[in-house]
PDB file of C-alpha atoms in Angstrom:
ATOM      1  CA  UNK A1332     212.982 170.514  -1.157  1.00 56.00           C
ATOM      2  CA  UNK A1333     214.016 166.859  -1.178  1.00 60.00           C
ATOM      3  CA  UNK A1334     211.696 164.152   0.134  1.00 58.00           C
ATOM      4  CA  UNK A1335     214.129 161.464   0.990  1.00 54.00           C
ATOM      5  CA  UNK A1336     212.740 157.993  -0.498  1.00 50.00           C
ATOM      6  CA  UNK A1337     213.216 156.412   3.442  1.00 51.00           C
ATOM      7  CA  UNK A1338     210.322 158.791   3.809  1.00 48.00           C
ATOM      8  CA  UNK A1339     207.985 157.991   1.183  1.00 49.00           C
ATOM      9  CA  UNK A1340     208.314 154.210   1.388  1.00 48.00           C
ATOM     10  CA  UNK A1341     207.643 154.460   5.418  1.00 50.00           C
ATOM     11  CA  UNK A1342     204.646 156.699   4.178  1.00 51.00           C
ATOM     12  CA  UNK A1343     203.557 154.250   2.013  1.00 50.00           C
ATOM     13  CA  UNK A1344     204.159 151.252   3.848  1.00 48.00           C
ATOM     14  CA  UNK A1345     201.518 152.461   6.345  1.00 51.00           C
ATOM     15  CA  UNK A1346     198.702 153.541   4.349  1.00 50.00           C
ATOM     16  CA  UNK A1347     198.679 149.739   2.722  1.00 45.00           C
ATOM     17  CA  UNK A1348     199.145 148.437   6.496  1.00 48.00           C
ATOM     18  CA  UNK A1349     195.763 150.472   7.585  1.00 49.00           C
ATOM     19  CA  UNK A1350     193.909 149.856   4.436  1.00 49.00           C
ATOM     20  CA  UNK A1351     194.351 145.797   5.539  1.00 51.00           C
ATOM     21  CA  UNK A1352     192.981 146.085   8.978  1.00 48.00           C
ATOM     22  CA  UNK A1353     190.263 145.238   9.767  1.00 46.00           C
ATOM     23  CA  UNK A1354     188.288 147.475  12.268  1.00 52.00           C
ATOM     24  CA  UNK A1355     188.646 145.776  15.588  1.00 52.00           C
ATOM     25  CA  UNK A1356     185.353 145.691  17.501  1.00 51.00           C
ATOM     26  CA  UNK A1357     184.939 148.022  20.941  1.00 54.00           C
ATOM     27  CA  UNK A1358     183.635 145.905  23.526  1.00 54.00           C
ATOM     28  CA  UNK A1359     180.406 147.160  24.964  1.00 60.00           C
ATOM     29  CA  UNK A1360     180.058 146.977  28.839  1.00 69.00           C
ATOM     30  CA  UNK A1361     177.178 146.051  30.527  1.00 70.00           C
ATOM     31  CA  UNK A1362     177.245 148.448  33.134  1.00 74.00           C
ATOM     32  CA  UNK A1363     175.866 147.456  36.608  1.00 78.00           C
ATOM     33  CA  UNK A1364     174.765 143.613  37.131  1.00 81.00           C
ATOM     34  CA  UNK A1365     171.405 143.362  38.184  1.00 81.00           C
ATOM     35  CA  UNK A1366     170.329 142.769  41.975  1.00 83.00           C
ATOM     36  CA  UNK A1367     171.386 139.324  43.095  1.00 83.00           C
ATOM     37  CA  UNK A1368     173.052 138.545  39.704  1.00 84.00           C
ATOM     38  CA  UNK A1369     176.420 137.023  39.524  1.00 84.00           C
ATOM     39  CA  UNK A1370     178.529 137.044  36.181  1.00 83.00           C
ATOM     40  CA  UNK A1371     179.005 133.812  34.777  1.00 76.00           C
ATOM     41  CA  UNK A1372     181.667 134.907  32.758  1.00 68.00           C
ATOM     42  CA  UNK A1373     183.471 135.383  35.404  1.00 66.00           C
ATOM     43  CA  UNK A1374     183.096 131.944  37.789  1.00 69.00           C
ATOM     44  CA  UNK A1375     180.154 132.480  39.099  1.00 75.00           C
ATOM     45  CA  UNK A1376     178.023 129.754  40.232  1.00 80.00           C
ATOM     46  CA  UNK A1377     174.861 128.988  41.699  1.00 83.00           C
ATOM     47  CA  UNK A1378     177.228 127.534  44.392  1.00 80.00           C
ATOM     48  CA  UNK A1379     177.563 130.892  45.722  1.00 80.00           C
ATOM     49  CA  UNK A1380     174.865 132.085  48.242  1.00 80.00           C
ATOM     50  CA  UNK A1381     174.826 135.241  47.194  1.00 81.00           C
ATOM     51  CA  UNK A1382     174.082 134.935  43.404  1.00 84.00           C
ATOM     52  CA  UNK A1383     170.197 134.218  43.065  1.00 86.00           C
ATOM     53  CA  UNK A1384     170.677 134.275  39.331  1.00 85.00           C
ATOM     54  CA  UNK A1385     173.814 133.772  36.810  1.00 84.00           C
ATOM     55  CA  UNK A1386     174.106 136.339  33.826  1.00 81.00           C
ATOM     56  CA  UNK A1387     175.979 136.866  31.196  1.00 79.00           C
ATOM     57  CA  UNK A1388     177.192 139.801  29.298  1.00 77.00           C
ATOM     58  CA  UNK A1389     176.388 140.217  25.135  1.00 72.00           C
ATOM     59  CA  UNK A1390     176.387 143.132  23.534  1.00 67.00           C
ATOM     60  CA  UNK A1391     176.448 145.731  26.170  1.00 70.00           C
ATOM     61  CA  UNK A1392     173.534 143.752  28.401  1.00 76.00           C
ATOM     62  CA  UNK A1393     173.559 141.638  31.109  1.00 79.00           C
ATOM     63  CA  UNK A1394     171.373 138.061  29.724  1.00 79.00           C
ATOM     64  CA  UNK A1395     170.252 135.931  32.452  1.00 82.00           C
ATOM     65  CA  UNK A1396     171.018 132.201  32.126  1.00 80.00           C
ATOM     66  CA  UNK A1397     170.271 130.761  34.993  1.00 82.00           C
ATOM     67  CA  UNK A1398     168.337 131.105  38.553  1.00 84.00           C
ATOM     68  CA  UNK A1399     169.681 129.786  41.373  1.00 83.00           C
ATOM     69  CA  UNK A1400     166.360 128.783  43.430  1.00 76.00           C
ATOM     70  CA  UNK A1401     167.605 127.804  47.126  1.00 68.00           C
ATOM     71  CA  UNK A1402     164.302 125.847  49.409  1.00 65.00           C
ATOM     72  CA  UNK A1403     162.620 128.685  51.371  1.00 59.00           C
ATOM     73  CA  UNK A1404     163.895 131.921  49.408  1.00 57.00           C
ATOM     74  CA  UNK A1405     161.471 133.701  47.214  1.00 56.00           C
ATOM     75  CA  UNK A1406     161.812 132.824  43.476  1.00 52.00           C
ATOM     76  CA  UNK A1407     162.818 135.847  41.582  1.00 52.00           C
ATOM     77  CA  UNK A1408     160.461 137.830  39.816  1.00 50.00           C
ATOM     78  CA  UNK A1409     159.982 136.026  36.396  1.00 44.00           C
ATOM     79  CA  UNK A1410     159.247 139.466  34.916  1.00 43.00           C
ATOM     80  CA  UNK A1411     157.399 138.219  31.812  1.00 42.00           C
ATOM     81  CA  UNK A1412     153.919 138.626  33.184  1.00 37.00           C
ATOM     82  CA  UNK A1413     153.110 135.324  31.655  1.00 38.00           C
ATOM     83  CA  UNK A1414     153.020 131.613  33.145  1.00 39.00           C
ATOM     84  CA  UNK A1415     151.245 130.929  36.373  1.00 40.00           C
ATOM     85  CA  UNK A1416     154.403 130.619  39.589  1.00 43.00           C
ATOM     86  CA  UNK A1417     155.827 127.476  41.250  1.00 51.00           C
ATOM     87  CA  UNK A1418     155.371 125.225  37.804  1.00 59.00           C
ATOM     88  CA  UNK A1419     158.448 124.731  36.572  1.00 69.00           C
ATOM     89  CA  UNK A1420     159.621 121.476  35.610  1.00 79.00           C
ATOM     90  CA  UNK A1421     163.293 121.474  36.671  1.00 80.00           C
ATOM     91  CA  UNK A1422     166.014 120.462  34.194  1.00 85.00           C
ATOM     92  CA  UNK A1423     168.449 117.357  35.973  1.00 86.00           C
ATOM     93  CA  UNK A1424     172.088 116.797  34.752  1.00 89.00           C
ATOM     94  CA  UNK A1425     174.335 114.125  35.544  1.00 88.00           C
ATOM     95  CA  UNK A1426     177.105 116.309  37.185  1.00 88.00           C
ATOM     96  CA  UNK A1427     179.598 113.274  38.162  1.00 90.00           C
ATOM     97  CA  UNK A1428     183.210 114.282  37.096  1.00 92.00           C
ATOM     98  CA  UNK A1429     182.064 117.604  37.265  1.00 93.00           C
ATOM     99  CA  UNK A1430     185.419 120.268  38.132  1.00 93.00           C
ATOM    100  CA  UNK A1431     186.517 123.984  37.682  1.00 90.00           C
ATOM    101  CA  UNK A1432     188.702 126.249  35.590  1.00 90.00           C
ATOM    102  CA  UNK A1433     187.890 124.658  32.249  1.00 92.00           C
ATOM    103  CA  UNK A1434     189.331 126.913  29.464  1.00 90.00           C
ATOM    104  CA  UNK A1435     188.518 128.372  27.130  1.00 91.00           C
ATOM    105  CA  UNK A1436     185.691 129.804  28.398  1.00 90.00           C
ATOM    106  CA  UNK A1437     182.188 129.239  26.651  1.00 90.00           C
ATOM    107  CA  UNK A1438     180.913 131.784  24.504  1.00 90.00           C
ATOM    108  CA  UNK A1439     177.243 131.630  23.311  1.00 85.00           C
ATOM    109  CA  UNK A1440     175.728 130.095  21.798  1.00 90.00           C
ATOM    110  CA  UNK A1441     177.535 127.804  24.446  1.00 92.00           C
ATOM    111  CA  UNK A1442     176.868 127.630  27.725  1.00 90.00           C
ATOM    112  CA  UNK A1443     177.433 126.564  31.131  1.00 91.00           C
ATOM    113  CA  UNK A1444     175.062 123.401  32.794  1.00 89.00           C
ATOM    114  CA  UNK A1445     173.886 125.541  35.154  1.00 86.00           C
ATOM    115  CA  UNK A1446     171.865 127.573  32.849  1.00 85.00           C
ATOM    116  CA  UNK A1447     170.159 124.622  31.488  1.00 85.00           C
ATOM    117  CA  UNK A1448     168.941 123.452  34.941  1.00 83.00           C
ATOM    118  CA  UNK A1449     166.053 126.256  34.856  1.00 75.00           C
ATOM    119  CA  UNK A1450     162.647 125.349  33.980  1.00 77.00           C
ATOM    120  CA  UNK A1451     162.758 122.964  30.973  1.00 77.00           C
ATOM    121  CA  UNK A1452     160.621 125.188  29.110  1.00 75.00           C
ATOM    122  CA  UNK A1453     162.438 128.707  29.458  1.00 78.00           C
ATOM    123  CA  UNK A1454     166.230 127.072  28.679  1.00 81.00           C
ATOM    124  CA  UNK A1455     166.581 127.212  25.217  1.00 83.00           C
ATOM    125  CA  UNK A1456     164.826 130.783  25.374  1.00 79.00           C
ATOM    126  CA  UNK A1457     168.421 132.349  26.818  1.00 78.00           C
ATOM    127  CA  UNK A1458     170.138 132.490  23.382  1.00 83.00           C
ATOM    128  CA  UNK A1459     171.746 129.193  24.849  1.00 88.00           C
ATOM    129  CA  UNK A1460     171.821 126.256  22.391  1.00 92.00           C
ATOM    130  CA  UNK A1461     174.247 123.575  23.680  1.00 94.00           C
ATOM    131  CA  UNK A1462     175.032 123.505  27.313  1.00 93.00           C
ATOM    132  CA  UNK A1463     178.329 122.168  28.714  1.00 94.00           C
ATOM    133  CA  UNK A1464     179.852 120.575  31.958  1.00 94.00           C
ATOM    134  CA  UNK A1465     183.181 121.640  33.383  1.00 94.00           C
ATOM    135  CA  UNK A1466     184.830 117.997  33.907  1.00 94.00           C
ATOM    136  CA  UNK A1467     188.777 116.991  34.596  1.00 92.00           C
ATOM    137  CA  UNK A1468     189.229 116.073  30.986  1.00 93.00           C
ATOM    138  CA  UNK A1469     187.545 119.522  29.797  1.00 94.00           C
ATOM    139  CA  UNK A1470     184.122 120.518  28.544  1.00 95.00           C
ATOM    140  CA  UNK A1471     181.614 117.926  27.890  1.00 95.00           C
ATOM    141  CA  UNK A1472     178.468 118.364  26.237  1.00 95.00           C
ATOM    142  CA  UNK A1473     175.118 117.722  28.783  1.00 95.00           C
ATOM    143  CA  UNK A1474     172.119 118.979  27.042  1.00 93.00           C
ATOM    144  CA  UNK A1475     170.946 120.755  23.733  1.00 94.00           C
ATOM    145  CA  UNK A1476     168.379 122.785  22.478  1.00 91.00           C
ATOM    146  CA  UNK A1477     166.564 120.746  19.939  1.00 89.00           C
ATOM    147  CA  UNK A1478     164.730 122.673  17.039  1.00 87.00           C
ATOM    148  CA  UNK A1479     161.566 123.090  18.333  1.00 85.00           C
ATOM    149  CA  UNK A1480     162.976 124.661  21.126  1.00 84.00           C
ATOM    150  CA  UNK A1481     163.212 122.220  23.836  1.00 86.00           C
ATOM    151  CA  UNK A1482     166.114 120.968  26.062  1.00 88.00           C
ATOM    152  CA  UNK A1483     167.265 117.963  25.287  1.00 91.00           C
ATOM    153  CA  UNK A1484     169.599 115.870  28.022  1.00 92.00           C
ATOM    154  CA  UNK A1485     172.162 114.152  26.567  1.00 91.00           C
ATOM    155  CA  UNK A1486     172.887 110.635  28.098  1.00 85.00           C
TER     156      UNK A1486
END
């Protein structure tokens, strides 16, 4: 029997085609968002009543990067067992020019504002090193997490 050579090149042609790929990456959902979370992935913002926290998926689970604490509602439940409640020195950014629908979105190490105006002292422990603002002329830079693990506002 005759193998015509059409055959063998296509053959061919497609083993070296696979050998160059690289293997792409399945993304890992994080399942169900945790009670009063709101992705920020997604848009959303402390803005929104009902999100009492912003998270964000990586790596197949949801990462909180922000509380939204509204006068007279309960805090959320800190859930490190350290720390005594209510002292939290609160982060301020200056916000002016601040819009919606920057692209492209932030990944981490990047982050939104929002997630930087938490206590001062838990910020830079959300995996979050540079924090951003959504403005008319795109994402500027607000805050950083210095080395020592501190925020740092920019001016």
């Amino acid at each position: 029997m005759k193998i015509p050579l059409s055959f063998i090149a296509g053959a061919a042609l497609a083993a070296v085609a696979l050998a160059g790929c690289d293997p792409i990456a399945e993304p890992q959902p994080c399942g169900e968002i945790p009670e009063g979370g709101c992705p920020v992935g997604r848009g959303g913002s402390c803005d929104d009543a009902a999100c009492r926290a912003l998270h964000d998926c990586l790596d197949g689970a949801w990462t909180e990067v922000a509380r939204c604490e509204r006068p007279g509602e309960p805090a959320l439940d800190a859930g490190d067992g350290g720390g005594a409640e209510g002292e939290c020195e609160s982060v301020t950014l200056d916000r002016s020019g601040e819009a919606r629908g920057c692209t492209p979105a932030l990944q981490q190490p990047d982050c939104p504002a929002e997630a930087a105006e938490t206590c001062a002292d838990a910020a830079c422990s959300t995996g979050c090193i540079d924090f951003f603002l959504c403005t008319q002329e795109g994402w500027r830079g607000v805050a950083y997490c210095d080395e020592q693990g501190r925020i740092t506002v920019m001016p």
